[in-house]
Amino acid sequence: MSQPIPLSVNGKAVTVEADPDTLLVTFLREHLRLTGTHVGCDTASCGACTVLIGGRAAKSCNVLLGQVSGEAITTIEGITPADGSLHPMQAAFKACHGLQCGFCTPGMIMSAIDLLTHHAHATREEVRAGLEGNLCRCTGYHNIVSAVMRAAQAMQAAGGGS
Amino acid sequence: MTQLAYHRPVSAAEAARLAAGDPEAKLLAGGQSIVPSLKLGLLAPSALIDLAGIPELRGIRLQGRTLTVGAMTTHAAVAASPEVRSSIPALARLAEGIGDRQVRNRGTAGGSLANSDPAADYPAAALALGAVLRTTRRPIPADAFFKGLFETALEPGELLTAMEFPVPDRAAYVKLPQPASRFALVGVFLAQTGGAVRVAVTGAAPCVFRVREMEEALARRFAPESLAGIGLAADGLSSDIHGSAAYRAHLIPVLARQAVAQALG
């Protein structure tokens, strides 16, 4: 049953007429055409669909649109600065080659941003454990962990994180 | 997905009223178990009653020797809470070990308890700590709350609002996580308060349970060696692709000894 749901996506306020039991990932990809958020397993296992809800990582295939009424959603499209440059996390993934096929990368980056936001001084081991909700079937994770460590330095230098 | 009614009440009383008026409705907390069940068609409720807009259900408060956790408090909030970490660090560690970052950001303590998944972590904490579960109608002692597989003492239209955990002298939780889901293949929570010890086991049977023989032995002397010779029969324990009943029976004393050592450490 369609009803108005107010929320903000990537800093823009929107009120949508939609079924509250629409999956958040379906809403982002099919209604807003924000296809950077990927659907991997569709069973809340792989984390490819990770977005930020109120600044905290969540699997958007496992959240209903009604649940995020009034919330601020950030997708991979929303983290790049207005000048089109890369977010420090994206730049670090590029520099460290923290991807191969790239399918898991948007979710990995959103999770890693949450991780560093709440744990700016994480060790390599803590980063590895902290990304347990995101699966990558290509890399073996080594370069992903290196990328997050590099991003941590860049984000601290830029005054981000806490 | 199916088209179903979606309610977003702003008070616990309103949520309970909505639930009482529609026995086929489901209360929606963090949704980390309900949403997958809806997607798989394992659940087909007439309506969802989303509890996310009810501020009174959230929050953590430490008053004297009682830690109160609102039902809609997320695992991430419990794990990070200075009140929880200072009063019952074992509970903070338990919350930190649930699922993964994304699950902990959405999943709630009350949702876990009301769902009573046989492999969930929180039921072991509630039972071992002797928590009191507050609802819109009454306080329910943990000993009377867990009834069976996904079954609790909650009645239709009754809403879990908060959990009161008595602060123990010592406590620890040790689980062997199922490696993919991080649910407990077996988990043992034990707590010592004064001369009394409570030991609760999750993951091993259709419902969380206490092990009185271990409790009595640990009450006499709180040391890993006290558990020597205490074995559990595999009869009635769970058996699945992750582990046989005999394996689970074997794990219980192993994890219990580790938990005693951790509580002493």
GROMACS .gro file of C-alpha atoms in nm:
model
  427
    1MET     CA    1   0.000   0.000   0.000
    2SER     CA    2   0.171   0.310  -0.128
    3GLN     CA    3   0.229   0.594   0.116
    4PRO     CA    4   0.449   0.906   0.134
    5ILE     CA    5   0.789   0.838   0.289
    6PRO     CA    6   1.023   1.130   0.359
    7LEU     CA    7   1.397   1.067   0.360
    8SER     CA    8   1.718   1.217   0.235
    9VAL     CA    9   1.944   1.047  -0.018
   10ASN     CA   10   2.297   1.176  -0.065
   11GLY     CA   11   2.209   1.505   0.099
   12LYS     CA   12   1.891   1.572  -0.100
   13ALA     CA   13   1.555   1.559   0.074
   14VAL     CA   14   1.300   1.349  -0.111
   15THR     CA   15   0.947   1.240  -0.030
   16VAL     CA   16   0.855   0.929  -0.222
   17GLU     CA   17   0.520   0.764  -0.282
   18ALA     CA   18   0.606   0.400  -0.249
   19ASP     CA   19   0.521   0.074  -0.075
   20PRO     CA   20   0.694   0.080   0.265
   21ASP     CA   21   0.784  -0.287   0.221
   22THR     CA   22   0.993  -0.213  -0.086
   23LEU     CA   23   1.352  -0.318  -0.021
   24LEU     CA   24   1.577  -0.016   0.024
   25VAL     CA   25   1.814  -0.148  -0.242
   26THR     CA   26   1.530  -0.186  -0.492
   27PHE     CA   27   1.421   0.170  -0.420
   28LEU     CA   28   1.775   0.305  -0.468
   29ARG     CA   29   1.849   0.112  -0.786
   30GLU     CA   30   1.513   0.099  -0.961
   31HIS     CA   31   1.331   0.411  -0.843
   32LEU     CA   32   1.624   0.651  -0.809
   33ARG     CA   33   1.848   0.474  -1.067
   34LEU     CA   34   2.139   0.486  -0.824
   35THR     CA   35   2.291   0.162  -0.952
   36GLY     CA   36   2.626   0.200  -0.779
   37THR     CA   37   2.479   0.002  -0.489
   38HIS     CA   38   2.504  -0.360  -0.601
   39VAL     CA   39   2.291  -0.664  -0.528
   40GLY     CA   40   2.520  -0.959  -0.473
   41CYS     CA   41   2.361  -1.239  -0.274
   42ASP     CA   42   2.026  -1.076  -0.187
   43THR     CA   43   2.039  -1.271   0.143
   44ALA     CA   44   2.218  -1.021   0.368
   45SER     CA   45   2.539  -1.220   0.351
   46CYS     CA   46   2.776  -1.054   0.104
   47GLY     CA   47   2.751  -0.683   0.187
   48ALA     CA   48   2.770  -0.562  -0.176
   49CYS     CA   49   2.453  -0.358  -0.114
   50THR     CA   50   2.595  -0.173   0.189
   51VAL     CA   51   2.489   0.190   0.226
   52LEU     CA   52   2.501   0.429   0.521
   53ILE     CA   53   2.182   0.495   0.716
   54GLY     CA   54   2.235   0.785   0.951
   55GLY     CA   55   2.609   0.741   0.897
   56ARG     CA   56   2.608   0.369   0.985
   57ALA     CA   57   2.661   0.084   0.743
   58ALA     CA   58   2.362  -0.138   0.667
   59LYS     CA   59   2.281  -0.398   0.404
   60SER     CA   60   2.017  -0.233   0.188
   61CYS     CA   61   1.885  -0.570   0.068
   62ASN     CA   62   1.785  -0.637   0.427
   63VAL     CA   63   1.612  -0.307   0.511
   64LEU     CA   64   1.263  -0.198   0.411
   65LEU     CA   65   1.200   0.150   0.278
   66GLY     CA   66   0.949   0.213   0.559
   67GLN     CA   67   1.223   0.150   0.814
   68VAL     CA   68   1.429   0.446   0.691
   69SER     CA   69   1.152   0.703   0.700
   70GLY     CA   70   1.310   1.030   0.812
   71GLU     CA   71   1.663   0.892   0.781
   72ALA     CA   72   1.964   1.019   0.585
   73ILE     CA   73   2.088   0.761   0.333
   74THR     CA   74   2.432   0.781   0.175
   75THR     CA   75   2.521   0.564  -0.124
   76ILE     CA   76   2.850   0.526  -0.308
   77GLU     CA   77   2.731   0.804  -0.543
   78GLY     CA   78   2.706   1.039  -0.244
   79ILE     CA   79   3.060   1.022  -0.110
   80THR     CA   80   3.247   1.197  -0.391
   81PRO     CA   81   3.322   1.568  -0.349
   82ALA     CA   82   3.134   1.811  -0.574
   83ASP     CA   83   3.443   1.869  -0.786
   84GLY     CA   84   3.427   1.509  -0.907
   85SER     CA   85   3.746   1.398  -0.732
   86LEU     CA   86   3.754   1.074  -0.536
   87HIS     CA   87   3.675   1.026  -0.169
   88PRO     CA   88   3.997   0.931   0.018
   89MET     CA   89   3.865   0.576   0.055
   90GLN     CA   90   3.806   0.547  -0.321
   91ALA     CA   91   4.147   0.698  -0.394
   92ALA     CA   92   4.311   0.447  -0.157
   93PHE     CA   93   4.132   0.151  -0.320
   94LYS     CA   94   4.259   0.275  -0.656
   95ALA     CA   95   4.614   0.335  -0.532
   96CYS     CA   96   4.640  -0.003  -0.357
   97HIS     CA   97   4.452  -0.193  -0.625
   98GLY     CA   98   4.203  -0.301  -0.361
   99LEU     CA   99   3.976  -0.466  -0.615
  100GLN     CA  100   3.974  -0.697  -0.911
  101CYS     CA  101   3.629  -0.742  -1.064
  102GLY     CA  102   3.498  -0.449  -0.863
  103PHE     CA  103   3.154  -0.587  -0.787
  104CYS     CA  104   3.197  -0.584  -0.408
  105THR     CA  105   3.380  -0.250  -0.408
  106PRO     CA  106   3.093  -0.003  -0.347
  107GLY     CA  107   2.975  -0.200  -0.044
  108MET     CA  108   3.331  -0.254   0.075
  109ILE     CA  109   3.397   0.121   0.059
  110MET     CA  110   3.079   0.212   0.246
  111SER     CA  111   3.158  -0.041   0.521
  112ALA     CA  112   3.516   0.079   0.544
  113ILE     CA  113   3.400   0.439   0.581
  114ASP     CA  114   3.174   0.336   0.871
  115LEU     CA  115   3.463   0.139   1.022
  116LEU     CA  116   3.704   0.435   1.015
  117THR     CA  117   3.437   0.683   1.126
  118HIS     CA  118   3.388   0.483   1.446
  119HIS     CA  119   3.741   0.342   1.479
  120ALA     CA  120   3.986   0.583   1.317
  121HIS     CA  121   4.296   0.414   1.457
  122ALA     CA  122   4.209   0.055   1.368
  123THR     CA  123   4.498  -0.186   1.324
  124ARG     CA  124   4.535  -0.410   1.017
  125GLU     CA  125   4.383  -0.697   1.215
  126GLU     CA  126   4.093  -0.482   1.332
  127VAL     CA  127   4.027  -0.365   0.975
  128ARG     CA  128   4.029  -0.723   0.853
  129ALA     CA  129   3.785  -0.828   1.127
  130GLY     CA  130   3.583  -0.510   1.088
  131LEU     CA  131   3.505  -0.588   0.724
  132GLU     CA  132   3.364  -0.932   0.806
  133GLY     CA  133   3.025  -0.830   0.667
  134ASN     CA  134   3.164  -0.781   0.315
  135LEU     CA  135   3.271  -1.066   0.093
  136CYS     CA  136   3.520  -1.036  -0.191
  137ARG     CA  137   3.573  -1.346  -0.404
  138CYS     CA  138   3.866  -1.205  -0.605
  139THR     CA  139   4.131  -1.035  -0.401
  140GLY     CA  140   4.192  -1.241  -0.089
  141TYR     CA  141   4.138  -0.911   0.097
  142HIS     CA  142   4.507  -0.825   0.129
  143ASN     CA  143   4.497  -0.511  -0.086
  144ILE     CA  144   4.157  -0.414   0.051
  145VAL     CA  145   4.302  -0.403   0.403
  146SER     CA  146   4.601  -0.207   0.271
  147ALA     CA  147   4.364   0.040   0.104
  148VAL     CA  148   4.168   0.098   0.425
  149MET     CA  149   4.492   0.152   0.621
  150ARG     CA  150   4.603   0.405   0.359
  151ALA     CA  151   4.265   0.578   0.366
  152ALA     CA  152   4.282   0.598   0.746
  153GLN     CA  153   4.600   0.805   0.720
  154ALA     CA  154   4.457   1.025   0.445
  155MET     CA  155   4.131   1.082   0.634
  156GLN     CA  156   4.316   1.168   0.956
  157ALA     CA  157   4.542   1.408   0.767
  158ALA     CA  158   4.231   1.569   0.621
  159GLY     CA  159   4.076   1.592   0.969
  160GLY     CA  160   3.811   1.328   0.901
  161GLY     CA  161   3.720   1.049   1.137
  162SER     CA  162   3.747   1.069   1.513
  163MET     CA  163   0.734  -0.830  -0.214
  164THR     CA  164   0.377  -0.868  -0.097
  165GLN     CA  165   0.165  -0.566  -0.029
  166LEU     CA  166   0.096  -0.541   0.338
  167ALA     CA  167  -0.014  -0.274   0.581
  168TYR     CA  168   0.274  -0.086   0.741
  169HIS     CA  169   0.229   0.095   1.071
  170ARG     CA  170   0.476   0.325   1.236
  171PRO     CA  171   0.346   0.398   1.587
  172VAL     CA  172   0.510   0.664   1.804
  173SER     CA  173   0.454   0.504   2.144
  174ALA     CA  174   0.484   0.154   2.291
  175ALA     CA  175   0.121   0.171   2.402
  176GLU     CA  176   0.008   0.248   2.046
  177ALA     CA  177   0.224  -0.036   1.909
  178ALA     CA  178   0.075  -0.280   2.160
  179ARG     CA  179  -0.276  -0.162   2.071
  180LEU     CA  180  -0.210  -0.216   1.700
  181ALA     CA  181  -0.065  -0.561   1.767
  182ALA     CA  182  -0.357  -0.658   1.992
  183GLY     CA  183  -0.602  -0.555   1.720
  184ASP     CA  184  -0.441  -0.772   1.452
  185PRO     CA  185  -0.317  -1.116   1.557
  186GLU     CA  186  -0.161  -1.169   1.212
  187ALA     CA  187   0.054  -0.856   1.236
  188LYS     CA  188   0.427  -0.876   1.313
  189LEU     CA  189   0.627  -0.635   1.527
  190LEU     CA  190   0.931  -0.511   1.337
  191ALA     CA  191   1.239  -0.418   1.543
  192GLY     CA  192   1.569  -0.405   1.351
  193GLY     CA  193   1.436  -0.647   1.092
  194GLN     CA  194   1.756  -0.848   1.059
  195SER     CA  195   1.564  -1.174   1.098
  196ILE     CA  196   1.217  -1.067   0.983
  197VAL     CA  197   1.318  -0.913   0.649
  198PRO     CA  198   1.503  -1.227   0.530
  199SER     CA  199   1.205  -1.436   0.645
  200LEU     CA  200   0.965  -1.213   0.450
  201LYS     CA  201   1.185  -1.241   0.140
  202LEU     CA  202   1.192  -1.621   0.166
  203GLY     CA  203   0.816  -1.638   0.218
  204LEU     CA  204   0.863  -1.794   0.560
  205LEU     CA  205   0.650  -1.515   0.705
  206ALA     CA  206   0.340  -1.362   0.552
  207PRO     CA  207   0.199  -1.123   0.811
  208SER     CA  208  -0.107  -0.906   0.749
  209ALA     CA  209   0.082  -0.599   0.866
  210LEU     CA  210   0.416  -0.484   0.997
  211ILE     CA  211   0.429  -0.265   1.307
  212ASP     CA  212   0.761  -0.082   1.282
  213LEU     CA  213   0.896   0.012   1.626
  214ALA     CA  214   1.172   0.240   1.494
  215GLY     CA  215   0.979   0.561   1.562
  216ILE     CA  216   0.935   0.499   1.937
  217PRO     CA  217   1.212   0.683   2.128
  218GLU     CA  218   1.106   0.539   2.468
  219LEU     CA  219   1.221   0.192   2.351
  220ARG     CA  220   1.582   0.301   2.304
  221GLY     CA  221   1.862   0.375   2.542
  222ILE     CA  222   2.084   0.236   2.815
  223ARG     CA  223   2.073   0.334   3.181
  224LEU     CA  224   2.284   0.218   3.476
  225GLN     CA  225   2.120   0.275   3.813
  226GLY     CA  226   2.290   0.121   4.114
  227ARG     CA  227   2.336  -0.248   4.037
  228THR     CA  228   2.082  -0.262   3.752
  229LEU     CA  229   2.161  -0.207   3.386
  230THR     CA  230   1.851  -0.127   3.183
  231VAL     CA  231   1.863  -0.166   2.805
  232GLY     CA  232   1.571  -0.048   2.592
  233ALA     CA  233   1.432  -0.316   2.361
  234MET     CA  234   1.513  -0.119   2.044
  235THR     CA  235   1.874  -0.052   2.140
  236THR     CA  236   2.103  -0.180   1.865
  237HIS     CA  237   2.382  -0.431   1.919
  238ALA     CA  238   2.629  -0.160   1.809
  239ALA     CA  239   2.497   0.076   2.078
  240VAL     CA  240   2.524  -0.193   2.348
  241ALA     CA  241   2.876  -0.283   2.234
  242ALA     CA  242   2.992   0.080   2.245
  243SER     CA  243   2.810   0.186   2.562
  244PRO     CA  244   3.038   0.304   2.846
  245GLU     CA  245   2.766   0.198   3.094
  246VAL     CA  246   2.758  -0.158   2.959
  247ARG     CA  247   3.135  -0.184   2.926
  248SER     CA  248   3.190  -0.070   3.284
  249SER     CA  249   2.912  -0.272   3.449
  250ILE     CA  250   2.880  -0.595   3.244
  251PRO     CA  251   3.172  -0.607   2.998
  252ALA     CA  252   3.073  -0.961   2.897
  253LEU     CA  253   2.746  -0.821   2.761
  254ALA     CA  254   2.929  -0.557   2.555
  255ARG     CA  255   3.158  -0.826   2.412
  256LEU     CA  256   2.857  -1.047   2.333
  257ALA     CA  257   2.698  -0.760   2.139
  258GLU     CA  258   3.025  -0.695   1.958
  259GLY     CA  259   3.037  -1.058   1.844
  260ILE     CA  260   2.694  -1.068   1.681
  261GLY     CA  261   2.682  -1.109   1.302
  262ASP     CA  262   2.879  -0.831   1.137
  263ARG     CA  263   2.905  -0.452   1.145
  264GLN     CA  264   2.596  -0.402   0.929
  265VAL     CA  265   2.383  -0.642   1.134
  266ARG     CA  266   2.499  -0.484   1.462
  267ASN     CA  267   2.401  -0.139   1.333
  268ARG     CA  268   2.042  -0.250   1.270
  269GLY     CA  269   1.969  -0.551   1.490
  270THR     CA  270   1.831  -0.488   1.839
  271ALA     CA  271   1.865  -0.653   2.179
  272GLY     CA  272   1.488  -0.676   2.226
  273GLY     CA  273   1.435  -0.812   1.876
  274SER     CA  274   1.682  -1.089   1.944
  275LEU     CA  275   1.517  -1.181   2.274
  276ALA     CA  276   1.160  -1.168   2.142
  277ASN     CA  277   1.259  -1.381   1.842
  278SER     CA  278   1.428  -1.643   2.065
  279ASP     CA  279   1.632  -1.790   1.784
  280PRO     CA  280   1.787  -2.112   1.918
  281ALA     CA  281   2.136  -1.993   1.820
  282ALA     CA  282   2.105  -1.627   1.921
  283ASP     CA  283   2.346  -1.480   2.176
  284TYR     CA  284   2.124  -1.251   2.385
  285PRO     CA  285   1.902  -1.525   2.532
  286ALA     CA  286   2.211  -1.676   2.699
  287ALA     CA  287   2.295  -1.339   2.858
  288ALA     CA  288   1.940  -1.276   2.974
  289LEU     CA  289   1.909  -1.621   3.129
  290ALA     CA  290   2.254  -1.634   3.293
  291LEU     CA  291   2.229  -1.281   3.431
  292GLY     CA  292   1.876  -1.343   3.559
  293ALA     CA  293   1.740  -1.047   3.365
  294VAL     CA  294   1.389  -0.916   3.404
  295LEU     CA  295   1.214  -0.856   3.072
  296ARG     CA  296   0.972  -0.565   3.091
  297THR     CA  297   0.673  -0.561   2.861
  298THR     CA  298   0.376  -0.333   2.807
  299ARG     CA  299   0.192  -0.554   3.058
  300ARG     CA  300   0.430  -0.700   3.319
  301PRO     CA  301   0.783  -0.787   3.423
  302ILE     CA  302   0.882  -1.140   3.316
  303PRO     CA  303   1.184  -1.310   3.479
  304ALA     CA  304   1.417  -1.462   3.218
  305ASP     CA  305   1.360  -1.804   3.375
  306ALA     CA  306   0.995  -1.782   3.266
  307PHE     CA  307   1.050  -1.603   2.934
  308PHE     CA  308   1.208  -1.860   2.700
  309LYS     CA  309   0.957  -2.133   2.616
  310GLY     CA  310   1.096  -2.318   2.317
  311LEU     CA  311   1.202  -2.289   1.955
  312PHE     CA  312   1.124  -1.927   1.856
  313GLU     CA  313   0.874  -1.928   2.142
  314THR     CA  314   0.857  -1.693   2.440
  315ALA     CA  315   0.613  -1.604   2.717
  316LEU     CA  316   0.508  -1.293   2.521
  317GLU     CA  317   0.136  -1.299   2.448
  318PRO     CA  318  -0.034  -1.159   2.139
  319GLY     CA  319  -0.040  -0.782   2.168
  320GLU     CA  320   0.232  -0.779   2.434
  321LEU     CA  321   0.541  -0.576   2.352
  322LEU     CA  322   0.886  -0.619   2.506
  323THR     CA  323   0.997  -0.271   2.613
  324ALA     CA  324   1.322  -0.310   2.812
  325MET     CA  325   1.554  -0.556   2.978
  326GLU     CA  326   1.686  -0.511   3.332
  327PHE     CA  327   2.016  -0.689   3.386
  328PRO     CA  328   2.137  -0.722   3.746
  329VAL     CA  329   2.510  -0.638   3.749
  330PRO     CA  330   2.700  -0.955   3.845
  331ASP     CA  331   3.032  -0.977   4.030
  332ARG     CA  332   3.181  -1.164   3.734
  333ALA     CA  333   3.054  -1.282   3.400
  334ALA     CA  334   3.182  -1.414   3.069
  335TYR     CA  335   3.043  -1.533   2.739
  336VAL     CA  336   3.229  -1.770   2.511
  337LYS     CA  337   3.085  -1.902   2.187
  338LEU     CA  338   3.203  -2.110   1.899
  339PRO     CA  339   3.059  -1.910   1.611
  340GLN     CA  340   2.920  -2.073   1.302
  341PRO     CA  341   3.181  -1.922   1.069
  342ALA     CA  342   2.945  -1.785   0.803
  343SER     CA  343   2.667  -1.638   1.015
  344ARG     CA  344   2.848  -1.581   1.347
  345PHE     CA  345   2.545  -1.733   1.520
  346ALA     CA  346   2.648  -1.954   1.813
  347LEU     CA  347   2.710  -2.316   1.721
  348VAL     CA  348   2.725  -2.333   2.099
  349GLY     CA  349   2.759  -2.041   2.337
  350VAL     CA  350   2.796  -2.042   2.716
  351PHE     CA  351   2.723  -1.737   2.931
  352LEU     CA  352   2.798  -1.762   3.299
  353ALA     CA  353   2.758  -1.513   3.578
  354GLN     CA  354   2.852  -1.512   3.945
  355THR     CA  355   2.668  -1.288   4.189
  356GLY     CA  356   2.745  -1.328   4.556
  357GLY     CA  357   2.747  -1.702   4.622
  358ALA     CA  358   2.525  -1.786   4.327
  359VAL     CA  359   2.634  -1.888   3.978
  360ARG     CA  360   2.413  -1.919   3.670
  361VAL     CA  361   2.520  -2.095   3.351
  362ALA     CA  362   2.315  -2.060   3.031
  363VAL     CA  363   2.375  -2.239   2.703
  364THR     CA  364   2.257  -2.125   2.361
  365GLY     CA  365   2.291  -2.284   2.019
  366ALA     CA  366   2.287  -2.639   2.153
  367ALA     CA  367   1.915  -2.707   2.178
  368PRO     CA  368   1.583  -2.572   2.046
  369CYS     CA  369   1.586  -2.319   2.330
  370VAL     CA  370   1.840  -2.161   2.565
  371PHE     CA  371   1.878  -2.359   2.891
  372ARG     CA  372   2.061  -2.360   3.226
  373VAL     CA  373   2.303  -2.627   3.345
  374ARG     CA  374   2.234  -2.669   3.718
  375GLU     CA  375   2.511  -2.920   3.779
  376MET     CA  376   2.768  -2.670   3.656
  377GLU     CA  377   2.606  -2.390   3.854
  378GLU     CA  378   2.627  -2.590   4.178
  379ALA     CA  379   2.986  -2.695   4.116
  380LEU     CA  380   3.091  -2.337   4.037
  381ALA     CA  381   2.903  -2.201   4.338
  382ARG     CA  382   3.111  -2.431   4.559
  383ARG     CA  383   3.432  -2.314   4.395
  384PHE     CA  384   3.450  -2.076   4.098
  385ALA     CA  385   3.735  -2.232   3.900
  386PRO     CA  386   3.765  -2.416   3.567
  387GLU     CA  387   3.865  -2.737   3.750
  388SER     CA  388   3.529  -2.742   3.926
  389LEU     CA  389   3.374  -2.847   3.597
  390ALA     CA  390   3.592  -3.157   3.564
  391GLY     CA  391   3.383  -3.467   3.515
  392ILE     CA  392   3.061  -3.278   3.436
  393GLY     CA  393   2.939  -3.398   3.098
  394LEU     CA  394   2.614  -3.343   2.914
  395ALA     CA  395   2.414  -3.610   2.737
  396ALA     CA  396   2.359  -3.553   2.366
  397ASP     CA  397   1.993  -3.656   2.400
  398GLY     CA  398   1.768  -3.366   2.307
  399LEU     CA  399   2.048  -3.148   2.172
  400SER     CA  400   2.040  -3.010   1.818
  401SER     CA  401   2.201  -3.186   1.526
  402ASP     CA  402   2.246  -3.021   1.186
  403ILE     CA  403   2.497  -2.978   0.903
  404HIS     CA  404   2.710  -2.757   1.128
  405GLY     CA  405   2.750  -3.007   1.410
  406SER     CA  406   2.608  -3.325   1.559
  407ALA     CA  407   2.436  -3.340   1.896
  408ALA     CA  408   2.738  -3.528   2.033
  409TYR     CA  409   2.970  -3.250   1.914
  410ARG     CA  410   2.753  -2.985   2.076
  411ALA     CA  411   2.740  -3.187   2.399
  412HIS     CA  412   3.119  -3.201   2.392
  413LEU     CA  413   3.151  -2.826   2.332
  414ILE     CA  414   2.940  -2.717   2.630
  415PRO     CA  415   3.191  -2.806   2.909
  416VAL     CA  416   3.483  -2.698   2.689
  417LEU     CA  417   3.335  -2.351   2.639
  418ALA     CA  418   3.215  -2.336   3.000
  419ARG     CA  419   3.571  -2.392   3.127
  420GLN     CA  420   3.695  -2.118   2.894
  421ALA     CA  421   3.421  -1.887   3.019
  422VAL     CA  422   3.516  -1.947   3.384
  423ALA     CA  423   3.880  -1.872   3.303
  424GLN     CA  424   3.778  -1.557   3.117
  425ALA     CA  425   3.552  -1.442   3.402
  426LEU     CA  426   3.844  -1.488   3.645
  427GLY     CA  427   4.088  -1.314   3.411
   0.00000   0.00000   0.00000
